[in-house]
Tab-separated table of C-alpha atoms in Angstrom:
chain	number	residue	atom	x	y	z
Z	1	UNK	CA	159.882	117.370	101.287
Z	2	UNK	CA	160.332	114.643	98.725
Z	3	UNK	CA	158.058	114.617	95.702
Z	4	UNK	CA	157.726	113.198	92.210
Z	5	UNK	CA	156.119	114.859	89.212
Z	6	UNK	CA	155.314	112.901	86.092
Z	7	UNK	CA	153.615	113.847	82.878
Z	8	UNK	CA	149.855	113.687	82.750
Z	9	UNK	CA	148.228	111.092	80.620
Z	10	UNK	CA	146.638	109.405	78.936
Z	11	UNK	CA	149.267	108.773	76.334
Z	12	UNK	CA	148.069	107.019	73.179
Z	13	UNK	CA	150.585	105.573	70.745
Z	14	UNK	CA	150.535	103.273	67.770
Z	15	UNK	CA	152.345	99.984	67.998
Z	16	UNK	CA	156.118	100.311	67.330
Z	17	UNK	CA	156.148	104.021	68.204
Z	18	UNK	CA	158.786	105.543	70.500
Z	19	UNK	CA	157.733	106.166	74.087
Z	20	UNK	CA	158.899	108.795	76.542
Z	21	UNK	CA	157.233	109.392	79.904
Z	22	UNK	CA	158.767	112.293	81.787
Z	23	UNK	CA	159.503	112.162	85.506
Z	24	UNK	CA	161.204	114.769	87.671
Z	25	UNK	CA	161.790	114.690	91.391
Z	26	UNK	CA	162.482	116.909	94.351
Z	27	UNK	CA	164.608	115.505	97.152
Z	28	UNK	CA	167.709	116.236	99.134
Z	29	UNK	CA	170.712	114.041	98.659
Z	30	UNK	CA	170.641	110.966	96.458
Z	31	UNK	CA	167.368	109.090	96.453
Z	32	UNK	CA	166.756	105.787	94.727
Z	33	UNK	CA	164.414	106.075	91.743
Z	34	UNK	CA	161.961	103.547	90.387
Z	35	UNK	CA	159.458	102.913	87.645
Z	36	UNK	CA	156.550	100.653	88.576
Z	37	UNK	CA	153.962	99.359	86.100
Z	38	UNK	CA	150.335	98.492	86.814
Z	39	UNK	CA	148.528	96.343	84.251
Z	40	UNK	CA	144.710	96.478	84.257
Z	41	UNK	CA	143.246	94.852	87.351
Z	42	UNK	CA	146.636	94.039	88.843
Z	43	UNK	CA	148.985	95.366	91.491
Z	44	UNK	CA	152.153	97.346	90.959
Z	45	UNK	CA	155.214	95.566	89.621
Z	46	UNK	CA	158.726	96.915	89.672
Z	47	UNK	CA	159.791	97.685	86.109
Z	48	UNK	CA	163.260	99.132	86.690
Z	49	UNK	CA	165.316	101.063	89.192
Z	50	UNK	CA	168.431	103.191	89.615
Z	51	UNK	CA	170.127	103.852	92.921
Z	52	UNK	CA	172.740	106.478	92.092
Z	53	UNK	CA	173.399	109.295	89.669
Z	54	UNK	CA	174.104	108.293	86.040
Z	55	UNK	CA	172.832	104.752	86.642
Z	56	UNK	CA	170.660	103.371	83.860
Z	57	UNK	CA	167.885	100.982	84.773
Z	58	UNK	CA	166.541	98.700	82.075
Z	59	UNK	CA	164.014	95.896	81.716
Z	60	UNK	CA	161.750	94.499	78.967
Z	61	UNK	CA	163.052	97.068	76.485
Z	62	UNK	CA	162.361	100.002	78.810
Z	63	UNK	CA	165.168	102.271	79.998
Z	64	UNK	CA	165.569	105.213	82.351
Z	65	UNK	CA	168.702	107.140	83.328
Z	66	UNK	CA	169.128	108.819	86.714
Z	67	UNK	CA	170.077	112.429	85.917
Z	68	UNK	CA	171.122	114.326	89.023
Z	69	UNK	CA	171.775	117.583	87.160
Z	70	UNK	CA	168.210	117.751	85.842
Z	71	UNK	CA	166.617	115.763	88.716
Z	72	UNK	CA	164.958	113.531	86.156
Z	73	UNK	CA	164.316	109.846	85.505
Z	74	UNK	CA	162.471	109.705	82.182
Z	75	UNK	CA	161.141	106.361	80.979
Z	76	UNK	CA	161.808	105.392	77.334
Z	77	UNK	CA	161.126	102.505	75.015
Z	78	UNK	CA	162.111	102.362	71.392
Z	79	UNK	CA	159.166	100.357	70.063
Z	80	UNK	CA	156.037	99.870	72.149
Z	81	UNK	CA	153.688	96.908	71.894
Z	82	UNK	CA	149.981	96.581	72.609
Z	83	UNK	CA	150.918	94.550	75.683
Z	84	UNK	CA	152.694	97.617	77.140
Z	85	UNK	CA	149.322	99.287	77.718
Z	86	UNK	CA	149.288	99.996	81.446
Z	87	UNK	CA	149.725	102.739	84.025
Z	88	UNK	CA	153.334	103.699	84.781
Z	89	UNK	CA	154.388	105.186	88.114
Z	90	UNK	CA	157.621	106.985	88.873
Z	91	UNK	CA	158.696	106.699	92.518
Z	92	UNK	CA	161.396	107.987	94.850
Z	93	UNK	CA	162.915	106.448	97.979
Z	94	UNK	CA	165.078	107.995	100.625
Z	95	UNK	CA	165.830	105.808	103.604
Z	96	UNK	CA	166.328	108.743	105.975
Z	97	UNK	CA	162.893	110.095	105.056
Z	98	UNK	CA	161.179	106.932	106.156
Z	99	UNK	CA	160.976	103.602	104.435
Z	100	UNK	CA	158.030	104.285	102.113
Z	101	UNK	CA	158.064	105.161	98.433
Z	102	UNK	CA	156.837	108.552	97.206
Z	103	UNK	CA	154.879	108.004	94.002
Z	104	UNK	CA	153.965	110.240	91.116
Z	105	UNK	CA	150.328	110.255	90.053
Z	106	UNK	CA	150.841	107.756	87.267
Z	107	UNK	CA	150.702	107.995	83.486
Z	108	UNK	CA	148.256	105.852	81.566
Z	109	UNK	CA	149.584	104.432	78.300
Z	110	UNK	CA	147.378	102.959	75.588
Z	111	UNK	CA	149.051	101.307	72.613
Z	112	UNK	CA	146.848	100.656	69.600
Z	113	UNK	CA	147.503	98.084	66.846
D	1	UNK	CA	158.181	82.153	97.038
D	2	UNK	CA	154.648	83.525	97.204
D	3	UNK	CA	154.283	87.250	96.833
D	4	UNK	CA	152.247	89.612	98.974
D	5	UNK	CA	148.768	88.187	99.372
D	6	UNK	CA	145.724	90.354	99.921
D	7	UNK	CA	142.099	89.513	100.561
D	8	UNK	CA	139.425	90.080	99.560
D	9	UNK	CA	140.177	91.126	95.990
D	10	UNK	CA	136.820	92.848	95.736
D	11	UNK	CA	134.458	94.089	98.424
D	12	UNK	CA	131.140	95.813	97.965
D	13	UNK	CA	129.450	97.065	101.099
D	14	UNK	CA	126.935	99.602	102.252
D	15	UNK	CA	127.692	102.833	104.013
D	16	UNK	CA	128.059	102.353	107.734
D	17	UNK	CA	129.277	98.782	107.564
D	18	UNK	CA	132.613	97.609	108.913
D	19	UNK	CA	135.228	96.586	106.350
D	20	UNK	CA	138.325	94.514	107.080
D	21	UNK	CA	141.101	94.107	104.529
D	22	UNK	CA	143.834	91.543	105.062
D	23	UNK	CA	147.436	91.188	104.017
D	24	UNK	CA	150.125	88.546	104.243
D	25	UNK	CA	153.572	89.970	103.456
D	26	UNK	CA	156.420	88.079	101.874
D	27	UNK	CA	157.995	85.798	104.449
D	28	UNK	CA	161.020	87.395	106.091
D	29	UNK	CA	160.147	90.956	105.102
D	30	UNK	CA	160.405	93.311	108.069
D	31	UNK	CA	158.346	96.213	106.728
D	32	UNK	CA	154.702	96.306	105.717
D	33	UNK	CA	152.917	99.212	104.044
D	34	UNK	CA	149.287	100.064	103.348
D	35	UNK	CA	148.602	102.352	100.381
D	36	UNK	CA	145.324	103.671	98.977
D	37	UNK	CA	144.835	104.388	95.277
D	38	UNK	CA	142.168	106.721	93.914
D	39	UNK	CA	141.814	108.533	90.617
D	40	UNK	CA	141.864	111.923	92.294
D	41	UNK	CA	144.769	111.465	94.697
D	42	UNK	CA	146.828	108.683	93.163
D	43	UNK	CA	148.765	106.432	95.542
D	44	UNK	CA	148.775	107.572	99.159
D	45	UNK	CA	150.671	105.949	102.001
D	46	UNK	CA	148.322	105.246	104.889
D	47	UNK	CA	150.574	103.524	107.432
D	48	UNK	CA	153.642	101.346	107.664
D	49	UNK	CA	154.987	98.848	110.191
D	50	UNK	CA	158.467	97.657	111.080
D	51	UNK	CA	158.709	94.350	112.911
D	52	UNK	CA	154.941	94.514	113.566
D	53	UNK	CA	155.158	97.972	115.182
D	54	UNK	CA	153.408	100.941	113.536
D	55	UNK	CA	156.058	103.508	112.622
D	56	UNK	CA	154.178	106.175	110.670
D	57	UNK	CA	150.396	106.422	110.589
D	58	UNK	CA	150.228	110.069	109.568
D	59	UNK	CA	148.497	109.105	106.340
D	60	UNK	CA	145.542	107.419	108.008
D	61	UNK	CA	142.595	109.617	107.029
D	62	UNK	CA	140.688	109.680	110.300
D	63	UNK	CA	139.681	107.673	113.311
D	64	UNK	CA	137.433	105.453	111.240
D	65	UNK	CA	140.580	103.802	109.902
D	66	UNK	CA	142.717	101.473	111.990
D	67	UNK	CA	145.498	99.018	111.156
D	68	UNK	CA	147.069	96.217	113.119
D	69	UNK	CA	149.864	93.744	112.645
D	70	UNK	CA	149.514	91.055	115.310
D	71	UNK	CA	152.378	88.987	113.913
D	72	UNK	CA	154.992	89.023	111.187
D	73	UNK	CA	152.774	87.268	108.649
D	74	UNK	CA	149.478	89.107	108.947
D	75	UNK	CA	148.080	92.629	108.927
D	76	UNK	CA	144.591	94.102	108.782
D	77	UNK	CA	143.217	97.457	107.728
D	78	UNK	CA	139.800	98.169	109.181
D	79	UNK	CA	137.314	100.878	108.291
D	80	UNK	CA	134.440	101.411	110.696
D	81	UNK	CA	132.025	102.856	109.760
D	82	UNK	CA	132.667	102.892	106.019
D	83	UNK	CA	131.644	105.812	103.796
D	84	UNK	CA	131.289	106.133	100.007
D	85	UNK	CA	134.415	108.328	99.862
D	86	UNK	CA	136.431	105.353	101.134
D	87	UNK	CA	135.873	103.609	97.797
D	88	UNK	CA	139.338	102.935	96.408
D	89	UNK	CA	141.885	100.207	95.747
D	90	UNK	CA	143.906	99.397	98.858
D	91	UNK	CA	147.368	97.951	98.342
D	92	UNK	CA	149.617	96.190	100.767
D	93	UNK	CA	153.372	96.078	100.141
D	94	UNK	CA	156.381	94.648	101.931
D	95	UNK	CA	160.089	95.405	102.113
D	96	UNK	CA	162.974	93.303	103.312
D	97	UNK	CA	165.565	94.624	105.721
D	98	UNK	CA	168.243	93.917	103.132
D	99	UNK	CA	166.493	96.188	100.640
D	100	UNK	CA	166.117	99.170	102.959
D	101	UNK	CA	169.098	100.851	101.327
D	102	UNK	CA	167.507	100.758	97.899
D	103	UNK	CA	163.791	100.644	98.707
D	104	UNK	CA	162.405	97.930	96.439
D	105	UNK	CA	158.832	97.332	97.604
D	106	UNK	CA	156.766	94.312	96.565
D	107	UNK	CA	153.045	94.893	96.137
D	108	UNK	CA	149.991	92.707	96.448
D	109	UNK	CA	147.270	92.730	93.810
D	110	UNK	CA	145.095	95.062	95.836
D	111	UNK	CA	141.636	95.027	97.390
D	112	UNK	CA	139.040	97.013	95.459
D	113	UNK	CA	136.525	98.487	97.899
D	114	UNK	CA	133.197	99.937	96.825
D	115	UNK	CA	131.033	101.565	99.480
D	116	UNK	CA	127.474	102.224	98.335
């Protein structure tokens, strides 16, 4: 079946450090891939997405590239801010597997001043 | 346009009581999802509806859980009787028909349930 594996947290970084959160997936065919972000006490918000191989999603300085050959969708940001502290979820969607998203377990990020 | 609206935001109840969580999806969205979030299990899909009809309820934990969608703008998730292990954050999400190729779900802010 479809599944998503992302790196365990928590991840603690100093402000302006480089961020990578790894995400790999298992699925047949070509799923859509997403990163959602959950700020403390809030719901999930779409951060970025990619719908086909080699697509790069980007938003708010975050980027992720859909790599079919390595079945990966790693999240990166060149310089994190304290306000980026949140939980980040990688997710997969395949329409012919039902219309729901399969989520990874989430990675907690804490950015310190 | 308003997003997905959930109520209550917080609910504290005692074991054995009935709990009802409510959701209003984004207007015009054809699909509605209920997810549960816990530290141990992460985000789990409980059930989803298409045009008010339940399509997949295989994630509903047991008979104590039930969900309904009487019309396109309202859904409920009911737990009766509630147990401490039901303590979690319950999220509602919706999806438009136009987005079914790409799968962009919109989430509510969640209902945090604590069962004592």
